Short mmCIF file of C-alpha atoms in Angstrom, two decimals:
data_model
loop_
_atom_site.label_atom_id
_atom_site.label_comp_id
_atom_site.label_asym_id
_atom_site.label_seq_id
_atom_site.Cartn_x
_atom_site.Cartn_y
_atom_site.Cartn_z
CA CYS I 1 -13.81 -21.52 31.95
CA LEU I 2 -10.23 -20.28 31.79
CA ILE I 3 -9.74 -21.52 28.22
CA GLU I 4 -12.78 -19.57 27.03
CA GLU I 5 -11.39 -16.40 28.60
CA VAL I 6 -8.04 -16.97 26.92
CA LEU I 7 -9.73 -17.49 23.55
CA GLY I 8 -11.72 -14.32 24.13
CA MET I 9 -8.49 -12.35 24.58
CA PHE I 10 -7.07 -13.87 21.41
CA ASN I 11 -10.23 -12.96 19.53
CA SER I 12 -9.95 -9.34 20.69
CA CYS I 13 -6.48 -9.23 19.14
CA LEU I 14 -7.56 -10.83 15.87
CA ILE I 15 -10.41 -8.38 15.21
CA SER I 16 -8.27 -5.36 16.02
CA ASP I 17 -7.60 -2.70 13.37
CA SER I 18 -3.92 -3.01 14.23
CA GLY I 19 -2.20 -5.45 11.91
CA PRO I 20 0.79 -6.09 14.22
CA LEU I 21 -1.52 -6.80 17.18
CA ALA I 22 -3.62 -9.22 15.11
CA VAL I 23 -0.53 -11.02 13.81
CA ARG I 24 0.88 -11.29 17.34
CA GLY I 25 -2.45 -12.71 18.50
CA LEU I 26 -2.37 -15.27 15.69
CA LEU I 27 1.13 -16.43 16.56
CA ARG I 28 0.30 -16.68 20.26
CA LEU I 29 -2.90 -18.58 19.46
CA HIS I 30 -0.82 -21.00 17.42
CA LYS I 31 1.56 -21.57 20.31
CA PHE I 32 -1.36 -22.01 22.70
CA VAL I 33 -2.98 -24.70 20.54
CA TYR I 34 0.20 -26.34 19.27
CA GLU I 35 2.25 -26.50 22.46
CA ASP I 36 0.30 -25.55 25.58
CA LEU I 37 -2.77 -27.79 25.37
CA ASP I 38 -3.21 -31.52 25.71
CA LYS I 39 -4.59 -32.57 22.32
CA HIS I 40 -6.59 -35.43 23.84
CA ALA I 41 -8.40 -33.07 26.22
CA ILE I 42 -9.54 -30.59 23.56
CA THR I 43 -13.30 -30.56 22.98
CA ASP I 44 -15.23 -30.11 19.74
CA ASP I 45 -16.52 -26.74 21.00
CA PHE I 46 -12.92 -25.57 21.40
CA TRP I 47 -12.13 -26.48 17.79
CA ALA I 48 -15.32 -24.76 16.63
CA THR I 49 -14.23 -21.53 18.31
CA VAL I 50 -10.63 -21.67 17.10
CA CYS I 51 -11.54 -22.60 13.52
CA HIS I 52 -14.07 -19.79 13.25
CA MET I 53 -11.47 -17.33 14.57
CA LEU I 54 -8.87 -18.50 12.06
CA ARG I 55 -11.30 -18.54 9.17
CA ARG I 56 -12.35 -14.96 9.88
CA CYS I 57 -8.71 -13.91 9.51
CA LEU I 58 -8.75 -15.16 5.90
CA SER I 59 -11.40 -12.69 4.75
CA VAL I 60 -10.89 -9.18 3.35
CA ARG I 61 -12.91 -6.56 5.15
CA GLY I 62 -15.09 -4.26 3.07
CA LEU I 63 -14.31 -6.08 -0.18
CA PRO I 64 -16.65 -4.91 -2.98
CA THR I 65 -18.59 -7.64 -4.77
CA PRO I 66 -17.77 -8.57 -8.40
CA GLY I 67 -20.98 -6.78 -9.38
CA HIS I 68 -19.71 -3.54 -7.87
CA ILE I 69 -16.38 -3.94 -9.64
CA SER I 70 -18.00 -4.37 -13.06
CA ALA I 71 -20.47 -1.55 -12.39
CA SER I 72 -17.68 0.85 -11.45
CA ALA I 73 -15.98 0.16 -14.79
CA GLY I 74 -18.91 1.54 -16.77
CA GLY I 75 -18.27 3.81 -19.70
CA ALA I 76 -17.69 7.54 -19.43
CA GLY I 77 -20.43 10.04 -20.01
CA THR I 78 -23.10 8.22 -18.02
CA ASP I 79 -23.97 11.50 -16.30
CA GLU I 80 -25.48 12.69 -19.59
CA LYS I 81 -27.89 9.79 -19.89
CA GLU I 82 -31.48 10.15 -18.86
CA GLY I 83 -34.64 8.12 -18.37
CA LYS I 84 -34.21 4.45 -17.76
CA GLU I 85 -30.41 4.76 -17.57
CA ASP I 86 -30.59 6.92 -14.44
CA ASP I 87 -30.71 3.78 -12.28
CA ALA I 88 -27.59 2.42 -13.96
CA TYR I 89 -25.82 5.71 -13.31
CA ALA I 90 -26.84 5.63 -9.63
CA GLN I 91 -25.58 2.06 -9.31
CA GLN I 92 -22.29 3.05 -10.90
CA GLN I 93 -21.82 5.92 -8.48
CA GLU I 94 -22.59 3.64 -5.54
CA ALA I 95 -20.08 1.09 -6.85
CA LEU I 96 -17.42 3.76 -7.29
CA ALA I 97 -18.03 4.98 -3.75
CA MET I 98 -17.57 1.45 -2.39
CA MET I 99 -14.40 0.95 -4.43
CA ASN I 100 -12.93 4.25 -3.26
CA GLU I 101 -13.82 3.48 0.35
CA PHE I 102 -12.18 0.06 0.10
CA VAL I 103 -9.00 1.46 -1.45
CA LEU I 104 -8.84 4.24 1.15
CA GLU I 105 -9.16 1.76 3.99
CA GLU I 106 -6.43 -0.35 2.40
CA GLU I 107 -4.17 2.70 2.35
CA LEU I 108 -4.87 3.55 5.99
CA LEU I 109 -4.73 -0.01 7.33
CA ALA I 110 -2.16 -1.45 4.93
CA ASP I 111 -0.47 -3.51 7.65
CA ARG I 112 -3.62 -5.62 8.08
CA ARG I 113 -2.66 -7.39 4.87
CA TYR I 114 -0.09 -9.35 6.88
CA ILE I 115 -2.92 -11.04 8.77
CA GLY I 116 -4.00 -13.23 5.86
CA SER I 117 -0.56 -14.65 5.12
CA ASN I 118 0.11 -15.32 8.80
CA ALA I 119 -3.30 -16.98 9.17
CA VAL I 120 -2.40 -19.29 6.26
CA MET I 121 0.89 -20.12 7.97
CA VAL I 122 -0.85 -20.93 11.27
CA ILE I 123 -3.53 -23.05 9.59
CA GLY I 124 -0.89 -24.85 7.55
CA SER I 125 1.12 -25.64 10.67
CA LEU I 126 -1.92 -26.91 12.59
CA LEU I 127 -3.21 -29.07 9.74
CA GLY I 128 0.29 -30.40 9.21
CA SER I 129 0.29 -31.94 12.70
CA LYS I 130 -1.07 -35.48 12.83
CA ALA I 131 -2.08 -35.13 16.49
CA ILE I 132 -4.00 -31.93 15.86
CA VAL I 133 -5.73 -33.29 12.75
CA GLU I 134 -6.84 -36.39 14.67
CA SER I 135 -8.08 -34.20 17.51
CA MET I 136 -10.13 -31.79 15.39
CA GLY I 137 -11.50 -34.42 13.02
CA LEU I 138 -12.40 -34.27 9.35
CA ARG I 139 -15.24 -31.80 9.87
CA TRP I 140 -13.07 -28.93 11.04
CA TYR I 141 -10.27 -29.83 8.63
CA VAL I 142 -12.68 -29.35 5.74
CA PHE I 143 -14.09 -26.21 7.38
CA LEU I 144 -10.67 -24.56 7.41
CA GLY I 145 -9.93 -25.78 3.88
CA THR I 146 -13.18 -24.28 2.62
CA GLY I 147 -12.40 -21.01 4.38
CA LEU I 148 -8.96 -20.91 2.79
CA GLY I 149 -10.51 -21.46 -0.64
CA ARG I 150 -12.84 -18.51 -0.16
CA GLY I 151 -9.97 -16.45 1.20
CA ILE I 152 -7.97 -17.12 -1.97
CA GLU I 153 -10.90 -15.92 -4.08
CA ASP I 154 -11.18 -12.76 -1.97
CA TRP I 155 -7.45 -12.05 -2.25
CA GLU I 156 -7.47 -12.46 -6.03
CA GLN I 157 -10.45 -10.11 -6.29
CA ALA I 158 -8.77 -7.59 -3.99
CA ALA I 159 -5.60 -7.84 -6.10
CA ARG I 160 -7.57 -6.93 -9.23
CA ILE I 161 -9.02 -3.90 -7.47
CA MET I 162 -5.70 -2.67 -6.07
CA ALA I 163 -4.10 -3.09 -9.51
CA MET I 164 -6.48 -0.38 -10.75
CA TYR I 165 -5.45 1.97 -7.91
CA PRO I 166 -1.63 2.13 -7.57
CA SER I 167 -0.68 2.57 -3.93
CA GLN I 168 0.74 5.87 -2.68
CA SER I 169 1.58 4.52 0.77
CA LEU I 170 5.13 4.39 2.13
CA ILE I 171 4.29 0.98 3.64
CA VAL I 172 4.62 -1.85 1.13
CA PRO I 173 2.59 -4.77 2.53
CA PRO I 174 2.31 -8.13 0.75
CA ASP I 175 0.40 -7.96 -2.51
CA TYR I 176 -2.94 -9.74 -2.32
CA GLN I 177 -1.83 -11.88 -5.25
CA GLU I 178 1.10 -13.06 -3.14
CA ASN I 179 -1.32 -14.07 -0.39
CA ALA I 180 -3.40 -15.99 -2.94
CA LEU I 181 -0.36 -17.84 -4.28
CA TYR I 182 0.81 -18.65 -0.75
CA GLY I 183 -2.66 -19.88 0.12
CA ARG I 184 -2.82 -22.14 -2.94
CA LYS I 185 0.47 -23.72 -1.90
CA TYR I 186 -1.14 -24.96 1.32
CA MET I 187 -4.43 -25.70 -0.38
CA VAL I 188 -2.71 -28.24 -2.62
CA LYS I 189 -1.23 -29.88 0.47
CA PHE I 190 -4.67 -30.07 2.11
CA LEU I 191 -6.24 -31.51 -1.04
CA THR I 192 -3.46 -34.07 -1.36
CA TYR I 193 -4.15 -35.20 2.20
CA LEU I 194 -7.88 -35.50 1.56
CA ILE I 195 -7.36 -37.34 -1.73
CA GLY I 196 -5.18 -39.92 0.00
CA LYS I 197 -7.55 -40.36 2.95
CA LYS I 198 -9.62 -43.53 2.51
CA ASP I 199 -12.49 -42.29 4.67
CA VAL I 200 -13.04 -39.43 2.23
CA LEU I 201 -13.32 -41.31 -1.05
CA ASN I 202 -14.74 -44.48 0.55
CA PRO I 203 -16.91 -43.20 3.43
CA GLU I 204 -19.08 -46.34 3.39
CA LYS I 205 -16.10 -48.31 4.70
CA SER I 206 -15.72 -46.02 7.71
CA ALA I 207 -16.87 -47.31 11.07
CA ASP I 208 -17.99 -43.80 12.03
CA SER I 209 -21.32 -43.00 10.41
CA ASP I 210 -20.95 -39.32 11.38
CA SER I 211 -17.99 -39.01 9.03
CA LYS I 212 -20.11 -39.43 5.88
CA PRO I 213 -21.38 -35.79 5.76
CA SER I 214 -17.82 -34.58 6.29
CA ALA I 215 -16.58 -36.91 3.55
CA THR I 216 -19.18 -35.50 1.17
CA ALA I 217 -18.07 -31.97 2.03
CA ALA I 218 -14.44 -33.01 1.54
CA LYS I 219 -15.16 -34.36 -1.96
CA SER I 220 -16.93 -31.11 -2.82
CA LEU I 221 -13.88 -29.21 -1.58
CA ILE I 222 -11.57 -31.35 -3.73
CA LYS I 223 -13.70 -30.72 -6.80
CA GLU I 224 -14.16 -26.97 -6.27
CA ARG I 225 -10.55 -26.20 -5.41
CA SER I 226 -9.13 -28.41 -8.18
CA GLU I 227 -11.31 -26.60 -10.70
CA ALA I 228 -10.30 -23.25 -9.23
CA LEU I 229 -6.60 -24.08 -9.47
CA LEU I 230 -6.95 -25.22 -13.06
CA SER I 231 -8.93 -22.10 -13.97
CA SER I 232 -6.28 -19.93 -12.33
CA LEU I 233 -3.53 -21.69 -14.28
CA LEU I 234 -5.33 -21.24 -17.60
CA LEU I 235 -5.98 -17.60 -16.80
CA LYS I 236 -2.34 -16.96 -16.01
CA GLU I 237 -1.31 -18.67 -19.24
CA SER I 238 -3.54 -16.40 -21.27
CA SER I 239 -2.79 -12.78 -22.01
CA ALA I 240 -6.06 -11.53 -20.52
CA LEU I 241 -4.50 -9.92 -17.44
CA ARG I 242 -1.11 -8.93 -18.85
CA SER I 243 -2.19 -5.38 -19.52
CA VAL I 244 -3.70 -4.86 -16.05
CA GLY I 245 -1.74 -3.23 -13.24
CA THR I 246 2.00 -2.77 -12.94
CA ILE I 247 3.17 -6.31 -12.13
CA PRO I 248 6.56 -6.95 -13.78
CA GLU I 249 6.70 -9.63 -16.44
CA ALA I 250 9.28 -11.58 -14.42
CA ALA I 251 6.87 -11.74 -11.48
CA ARG I 252 4.10 -13.00 -13.76
CA ALA I 253 6.39 -15.70 -15.14
CA LEU I 254 7.35 -16.83 -11.64
CA GLU I 255 3.71 -16.90 -10.58
CA LEU I 256 2.83 -19.03 -13.59
CA LYS I 257 5.71 -21.39 -12.82
CA ARG I 258 4.61 -21.87 -9.21
CA THR I 259 0.98 -22.42 -10.22
CA THR I 260 2.03 -25.00 -12.82
CA GLU I 261 4.08 -26.86 -10.21
CA MET I 262 1.10 -26.92 -7.84
CA MET I 263 -1.17 -28.26 -10.58
CA CYS I 264 1.36 -31.00 -11.37
CA ASN I 265 1.55 -31.99 -7.69
CA LEU I 266 -2.22 -32.21 -7.51
CA LEU I 267 -2.40 -34.34 -10.66
CA ASP I 268 0.25 -36.65 -9.19
CA ALA I 269 -2.03 -37.19 -6.18
CA PHE I 270 -4.92 -38.11 -8.49
CA GLN I 271 -2.69 -40.46 -10.46
CA LYS I 272 -1.88 -42.51 -7.34
CA LEU I 273 -5.55 -43.40 -6.76
CA ASP I 274 -6.91 -46.79 -7.71
CA ASP I 275 -9.86 -47.00 -10.13
CA PRO I 276 -12.69 -47.28 -7.53
CA ARG I 277 -11.56 -44.20 -5.63
CA LEU I 278 -10.79 -42.28 -8.80
CA PHE I 279 -14.32 -43.00 -10.01
CA THR I 280 -15.75 -41.16 -6.99
CA LEU I 281 -14.16 -37.99 -8.40
CA ALA I 282 -15.72 -38.43 -11.84
CA ALA I 283 -17.33 -35.00 -11.49
CA LEU I 284 -13.93 -33.52 -12.33
CA THR I 285 -13.85 -35.22 -15.75
CA PRO I 286 -15.70 -32.46 -17.66
CA THR I 287 -13.38 -29.82 -16.22
CA PHE I 288 -10.17 -31.57 -17.20
CA SER I 289 -11.57 -32.69 -20.55
CA ALA I 290 -12.53 -29.10 -21.39
CA SER I 291 -9.06 -27.87 -20.50
CA CYS I 292 -7.45 -30.53 -22.69
CA SER I 293 -9.63 -29.61 -25.67
CA ARG I 294 -8.83 -25.95 -25.05
CA LYS I 295 -5.12 -26.66 -25.20
#
């Protein structure tokens, strides 16, 4: 099929080590989906392929796990320890090696950091089109939203790592924290859409029985991402990260302001719900109650 061959060419661009080539592939894929195709003729298999390609662009290659990050921050003098602590020392060295390899790759392929922000822009444009959303259905909408949520977590983790290793590169790509903030902006829009969609909070009233699993996944997405946004806001309000990295205080203040605005927009969406639909999101009550008691 010609469409499959075209998607294959796009995929070759997206997985390239070249950031500019991957970004160009993303923009051309967007034009292909948004303008060139008849939305009513697009199949579910097509959306499966496109959504997986876009979601892959949201990940950070070679990102060390949180366990490796904590292990690499072990105390000095571990080389003098013996016996049962030899394993801990070996794990620390392995974690340091992974961290150094990740930072080195970031230095060499710094322009790949543009891929994430452009992928967010493309996904935001596609999910902002009523025709495209109706064509792909709730399943793939939630799939992309879930991928964006995981991408935000990866970017925040990568930002913490890069803050420990100041860049020496002449290229100044977007900071991973910028990508995370940009991603949250669209995430709030996606959550607002899902919150206002009757089939999500009242799936039993939908004529399509196949939509119930997607509605369940959508409610899980609303809960997880709302909690993540609130946790991020509380973290930015605290002084826990103020001594980490070289981010100017003015940038931190602006980031906190934007995050607060996003949280307010999300709460406004919850406030517009009637009691029956609001009750379906009761799982969020402990999270918001805990934050209120903390304040």
